mmCIF file of N, CA and C in Angstrom:
data_model
loop_
_atom_site.group_PDB
_atom_site.id
_atom_site.type_symbol
_atom_site.label_atom_id
_atom_site.label_comp_id
_atom_site.label_asym_id
_atom_site.label_seq_id
_atom_site.Cartn_x
_atom_site.Cartn_y
_atom_site.Cartn_z
ATOM 1 N N MET A 1164 97.540 95.236 119.301
ATOM 2 C CA MET A 1164 97.885 95.570 118.142
ATOM 3 C C MET A 1164 96.904 95.697 116.799
ATOM 4 N N GLU A 1165 96.086 96.787 117.155
ATOM 5 C CA GLU A 1165 95.102 97.613 116.837
ATOM 6 C C GLU A 1165 93.970 97.363 115.937
ATOM 7 N N LEU A 1166 93.362 95.886 115.837
ATOM 8 C CA LEU A 1166 92.522 94.523 115.352
ATOM 9 C C LEU A 1166 91.141 96.170 115.868
ATOM 10 N N ASN A 1167 90.650 96.113 114.086
ATOM 11 C CA ASN A 1167 89.220 96.706 114.110
ATOM 12 C C ASN A 1167 88.772 95.908 114.485
ATOM 13 N N GLU A 1168 86.867 96.803 114.858
ATOM 14 C CA GLU A 1168 86.068 95.572 114.987
ATOM 15 C C GLU A 1168 85.710 94.031 114.490
ATOM 16 N N ARG A 1169 85.139 94.581 112.699
ATOM 17 C CA ARG A 1169 85.171 93.628 112.581
ATOM 18 C C ARG A 1169 86.766 92.263 112.409
ATOM 19 N N GLN A 1170 87.709 92.329 112.533
ATOM 20 C CA GLN A 1170 89.222 91.488 112.565
ATOM 21 C C GLN A 1170 88.648 90.963 113.497
ATOM 22 N N ILE A 1171 88.343 91.465 114.644
ATOM 23 C CA ILE A 1171 88.642 90.891 116.105
ATOM 24 C C ILE A 1171 87.052 89.418 116.268
ATOM 25 N N LYS A 1172 86.723 90.341 115.432
ATOM 26 C CA LYS A 1172 84.830 89.154 115.496
ATOM 27 C C LYS A 1172 85.734 87.796 114.460
ATOM 28 N N ALA A 1173 86.445 88.184 114.061
ATOM 29 C CA ALA A 1173 87.263 87.451 112.735
ATOM 30 C C ALA A 1173 87.742 85.938 113.715
ATOM 31 N N VAL A 1174 89.150 86.393 114.798
ATOM 32 C CA VAL A 1174 89.603 86.088 116.008
ATOM 33 C C VAL A 1174 88.835 85.110 116.623
ATOM 34 N N LEU A 1175 87.757 85.712 117.366
ATOM 35 C CA LEU A 1175 87.067 84.369 117.475
ATOM 36 C C LEU A 1175 86.235 84.167 117.278
ATOM 37 N N TYR A 1176 86.123 83.540 115.596
ATOM 38 C CA TYR A 1176 85.891 82.947 115.083
ATOM 39 C C TYR A 1176 86.112 81.089 114.969
ATOM 40 N N ILE A 1177 87.578 82.387 114.490
ATOM 41 C CA ILE A 1177 88.140 80.838 113.628
ATOM 42 C C ILE A 1177 88.832 80.176 115.892
ATOM 43 N N LYS A 1178 88.558 80.694 117.340
ATOM 44 C CA LYS A 1178 89.208 80.252 118.112
ATOM 45 C C LYS A 1178 88.391 79.397 118.243
ATOM 46 N N GLU A 1179 86.830 79.900 117.607
ATOM 47 C CA GLU A 1179 85.535 79.062 118.042
ATOM 48 C C GLU A 1179 85.095 77.776 116.843
ATOM 49 N N ARG A 1180 85.405 77.533 115.714
ATOM 50 C CA ARG A 1180 85.283 76.521 114.776
ATOM 51 C C ARG A 1180 86.311 76.286 114.183
ATOM 52 N N GLY A 1181 88.067 77.285 114.699
ATOM 53 C CA GLY A 1181 89.049 76.567 113.766
ATOM 54 C C GLY A 1181 89.555 76.815 112.367
ATOM 55 N N LYS A 1182 88.731 77.366 111.594
ATOM 56 C CA LYS A 1182 89.655 78.159 110.191
ATOM 57 C C LYS A 1182 87.971 78.996 109.737
ATOM 58 N N ILE A 1183 88.077 79.817 109.079
ATOM 59 C CA ILE A 1183 87.422 80.879 108.345
ATOM 60 C C ILE A 1183 87.582 81.419 106.788
ATOM 61 N N THR A 1184 87.073 81.432 105.903
ATOM 62 C CA THR A 1184 86.777 81.596 104.296
ATOM 63 C C THR A 1184 85.950 82.653 104.263
ATOM 64 N N ASN A 1185 86.654 83.816 102.927
ATOM 65 C CA ASN A 1185 86.993 84.590 102.593
ATOM 66 C C ASN A 1185 84.483 84.903 102.550
ATOM 67 N N LYS A 1186 83.606 84.263 102.325
ATOM 68 C CA LYS A 1186 82.627 83.888 102.239
ATOM 69 C C LYS A 1186 81.852 83.883 103.353
ATOM 70 N N GLU A 1187 83.434 83.623 104.815
ATOM 71 C CA GLU A 1187 82.086 83.481 106.412
ATOM 72 C C GLU A 1187 82.167 84.606 106.312
ATOM 73 N N TYR A 1188 83.363 85.135 106.252
ATOM 74 C CA TYR A 1188 84.051 86.637 106.786
ATOM 75 C C TYR A 1188 83.792 87.723 105.921
ATOM 76 N N ARG A 1189 82.884 87.405 105.011
ATOM 77 C CA ARG A 1189 82.280 88.491 104.284
ATOM 78 C C ARG A 1189 80.347 87.893 104.985
ATOM 79 N N GLY A 1190 80.404 87.058 105.017
ATOM 80 C CA GLY A 1190 78.765 86.366 105.663
ATOM 81 C C GLY A 1190 78.524 87.612 107.952
ATOM 82 N N LEU A 1191 80.177 87.449 108.353
ATOM 83 C CA LEU A 1191 80.450 87.958 109.371
ATOM 84 C C LEU A 1191 80.013 88.768 109.739
ATOM 85 N N THR A 1192 80.550 90.106 108.517
ATOM 86 C CA THR A 1192 80.919 91.469 108.992
ATOM 87 C C THR A 1192 80.496 92.223 108.118
ATOM 88 N N ASP A 1193 79.298 91.707 106.669
ATOM 89 C CA ASP A 1193 78.943 91.959 105.218
ATOM 90 C C ASP A 1193 79.634 93.252 104.923
ATOM 91 N N LEU A 1194 80.917 92.279 104.925
ATOM 92 C CA LEU A 1194 81.622 93.366 103.724
ATOM 93 C C LEU A 1194 81.831 92.822 102.397
ATOM 94 N N SER A 1195 82.273 94.117 101.055
ATOM 95 C CA SER A 1195 82.782 93.671 100.045
ATOM 96 C C SER A 1195 83.720 92.320 99.724
ATOM 97 N N ASP A 1196 83.774 91.587 98.805
ATOM 98 C CA ASP A 1196 85.309 91.134 98.541
ATOM 99 C C ASP A 1196 86.201 91.489 98.557
ATOM 100 N N GLU A 1197 86.425 92.637 98.241
ATOM 101 C CA GLU A 1197 87.788 93.348 97.949
ATOM 102 C C GLU A 1197 87.948 93.583 99.708
ATOM 103 N N GLY A 1198 86.952 94.021 100.540
ATOM 104 C CA GLY A 1198 87.156 94.504 101.858
ATOM 105 C C GLY A 1198 87.229 93.320 102.779
ATOM 106 N N ALA A 1199 86.673 92.210 102.113
ATOM 107 C CA ALA A 1199 87.386 91.068 103.276
ATOM 108 C C ALA A 1199 88.107 90.864 102.607
ATOM 109 N N ARG A 1200 88.958 91.055 101.981
ATOM 110 C CA ARG A 1200 90.432 90.266 101.322
ATOM 111 C C ARG A 1200 90.898 91.237 101.819
ATOM 112 N N ILE A 1201 90.992 92.392 101.791
ATOM 113 C CA ILE A 1201 92.121 93.483 102.396
ATOM 114 C C ILE A 1201 92.593 92.875 104.364
ATOM 115 N N ASP A 1202 90.949 93.090 105.146
ATOM 116 C CA ASP A 1202 91.110 93.014 105.671
ATOM 117 C C ASP A 1202 92.047 91.173 106.345
ATOM 118 N N LEU A 1203 91.342 90.133 106.342
ATOM 119 C CA LEU A 1203 91.981 88.970 106.154
ATOM 120 C C LEU A 1203 93.628 89.489 105.925
ATOM 121 N N SER A 1204 93.816 90.302 104.543
ATOM 122 C CA SER A 1204 95.881 90.079 104.527
ATOM 123 C C SER A 1204 96.440 90.374 105.475
ATOM 124 N N GLU A 1205 95.102 92.214 105.846
ATOM 125 C CA GLU A 1205 95.763 92.448 107.626
ATOM 126 C C GLU A 1205 96.122 91.398 108.489
ATOM 127 N N LEU A 1206 94.870 90.633 108.663
ATOM 128 C CA LEU A 1206 95.595 90.014 110.042
ATOM 129 C C LEU A 1206 96.593 88.794 109.461
ATOM 130 N N THR A 1207 97.257 88.401 108.087
ATOM 131 C CA THR A 1207 97.845 87.466 107.875
ATOM 132 C C THR A 1207 99.053 88.248 107.892
ATOM 133 N N GLU A 1208 99.091 89.713 107.826
ATOM 134 C CA GLU A 1208 100.608 90.424 108.231
ATOM 135 C C GLU A 1208 100.918 90.322 108.333
ATOM 136 N N LYS A 1209 99.894 91.044 109.979
ATOM 137 C CA LYS A 1209 100.069 91.054 111.266
ATOM 138 C C LYS A 1209 100.776 89.240 112.051
ATOM 139 N N GLY A 1210 100.501 89.024 111.452
ATOM 140 C CA GLY A 1210 101.123 87.054 112.012
ATOM 141 C C GLY A 1210 100.257 86.463 112.868
ATOM 142 N N LEU A 1211 98.786 87.101 112.622
ATOM 143 C CA LEU A 1211 97.785 86.119 113.126
ATOM 144 C C LEU A 1211 97.635 85.272 112.910
ATOM 145 N N PHE A 1212 97.510 85.245 111.193
ATOM 146 C CA PHE A 1212 96.710 84.308 110.245
ATOM 147 C C PHE A 1212 97.522 83.747 109.513
ATOM 148 N N GLN A 1213 97.324 82.719 108.970
ATOM 149 C CA GLN A 1213 98.180 81.962 108.102
ATOM 150 C C GLN A 1213 96.527 81.600 107.197
ATOM 151 N N LEU A 1214 96.791 81.264 106.220
ATOM 152 C CA LEU A 1214 96.712 81.459 104.757
ATOM 153 C C LEU A 1214 96.587 80.187 104.434
ATOM 154 N N LYS A 1215 95.852 78.954 104.037
ATOM 155 C CA LYS A 1215 95.932 77.296 103.753
ATOM 156 C C LYS A 1215 95.328 76.984 102.914
ATOM 157 N N GLY A 1216 95.911 76.971 101.582
ATOM 158 C CA GLY A 1216 94.690 76.000 100.298
ATOM 159 C C GLY A 1216 94.789 77.141 99.522
ATOM 160 N N LYS A 1217 94.701 77.188 98.317
ATOM 161 C CA LYS A 1217 93.831 78.174 97.317
ATOM 162 C C LYS A 1217 92.291 78.049 97.166
ATOM 163 N N GLY A 1218 92.215 78.917 96.371
ATOM 164 C CA GLY A 1218 91.287 79.323 95.134
ATOM 165 C C GLY A 1218 90.099 78.216 96.286
ATOM 166 N N ARG A 1219 88.841 78.441 96.156
ATOM 167 C CA ARG A 1219 87.766 77.232 96.725
ATOM 168 C C ARG A 1219 88.353 77.147 97.623
ATOM 169 N N ASN A 1220 89.439 76.154 98.357
ATOM 170 C CA ASN A 1220 89.767 75.974 99.399
ATOM 171 C C ASN A 1220 90.649 76.787 100.085
ATOM 172 N N ALA A 1221 90.692 78.283 99.631
ATOM 173 C CA ALA A 1221 90.721 78.703 100.643
ATOM 174 C C ALA A 1221 90.521 79.270 101.983
ATOM 175 N N HIS A 1222 91.355 79.186 103.227
ATOM 176 C CA HIS A 1222 90.935 78.898 104.479
ATOM 177 C C HIS A 1222 91.718 80.042 105.009
ATOM 178 N N TYR A 1223 91.552 80.337 106.399
ATOM 179 C CA TYR A 1223 92.746 80.700 107.641
ATOM 180 C C TYR A 1223 92.817 80.237 108.494
ATOM 181 N N VAL A 1224 93.047 79.660 108.608
ATOM 182 C CA VAL A 1224 93.846 78.677 110.474
ATOM 183 C C VAL A 1224 94.150 80.130 111.635
ATOM 184 N N LEU A 1225 95.013 80.443 113.074
ATOM 185 C CA LEU A 1225 95.174 81.164 113.648
ATOM 186 C C LEU A 1225 96.412 80.626 113.239
ATOM 187 N N LYS A 1226 97.870 81.391 113.382
ATOM 188 C CA LYS A 1226 99.104 81.436 112.926
ATOM 189 C C LYS A 1226 99.067 80.511 114.772
ATOM 190 N N LYS A 1227 100.030 79.275 114.646
ATOM 191 C CA LYS A 1227 101.183 78.844 115.978
ATOM 192 C C LYS A 1227 102.407 79.768 116.268
ATOM 193 N N LEU A 1228 102.462 80.113 117.293
ATOM 194 C CA LEU A 1228 103.475 80.896 117.462
ATOM 195 C C LEU A 1228 105.082 79.663 117.548
ATOM 196 N N GLY A 1229 105.394 80.468 116.283
ATOM 197 C CA GLY A 1229 106.415 79.513 116.779
ATOM 198 C C GLY A 1229 106.733 79.537 114.856
ATOM 199 N N ASP A 1230 105.896 79.731 113.905
ATOM 200 C CA ASP A 1230 105.418 79.659 112.581
ATOM 201 C C ASP A 1230 106.223 81.099 111.904
#
């Protein structure tokens, strides 16, 4: 699936904690807001993550098979 090291960290983080926010991802990876948005969008496009909520309540979870 060709994930970069940061994206692998995000997958492991969600497996451990159940979800990740843009802010948590930035803290985990030292990326800018835009960089985090790009990485998280890629993970969503690849079908790994699903975006839940909007604005300050937005977070990502692992996408379940069949969703």
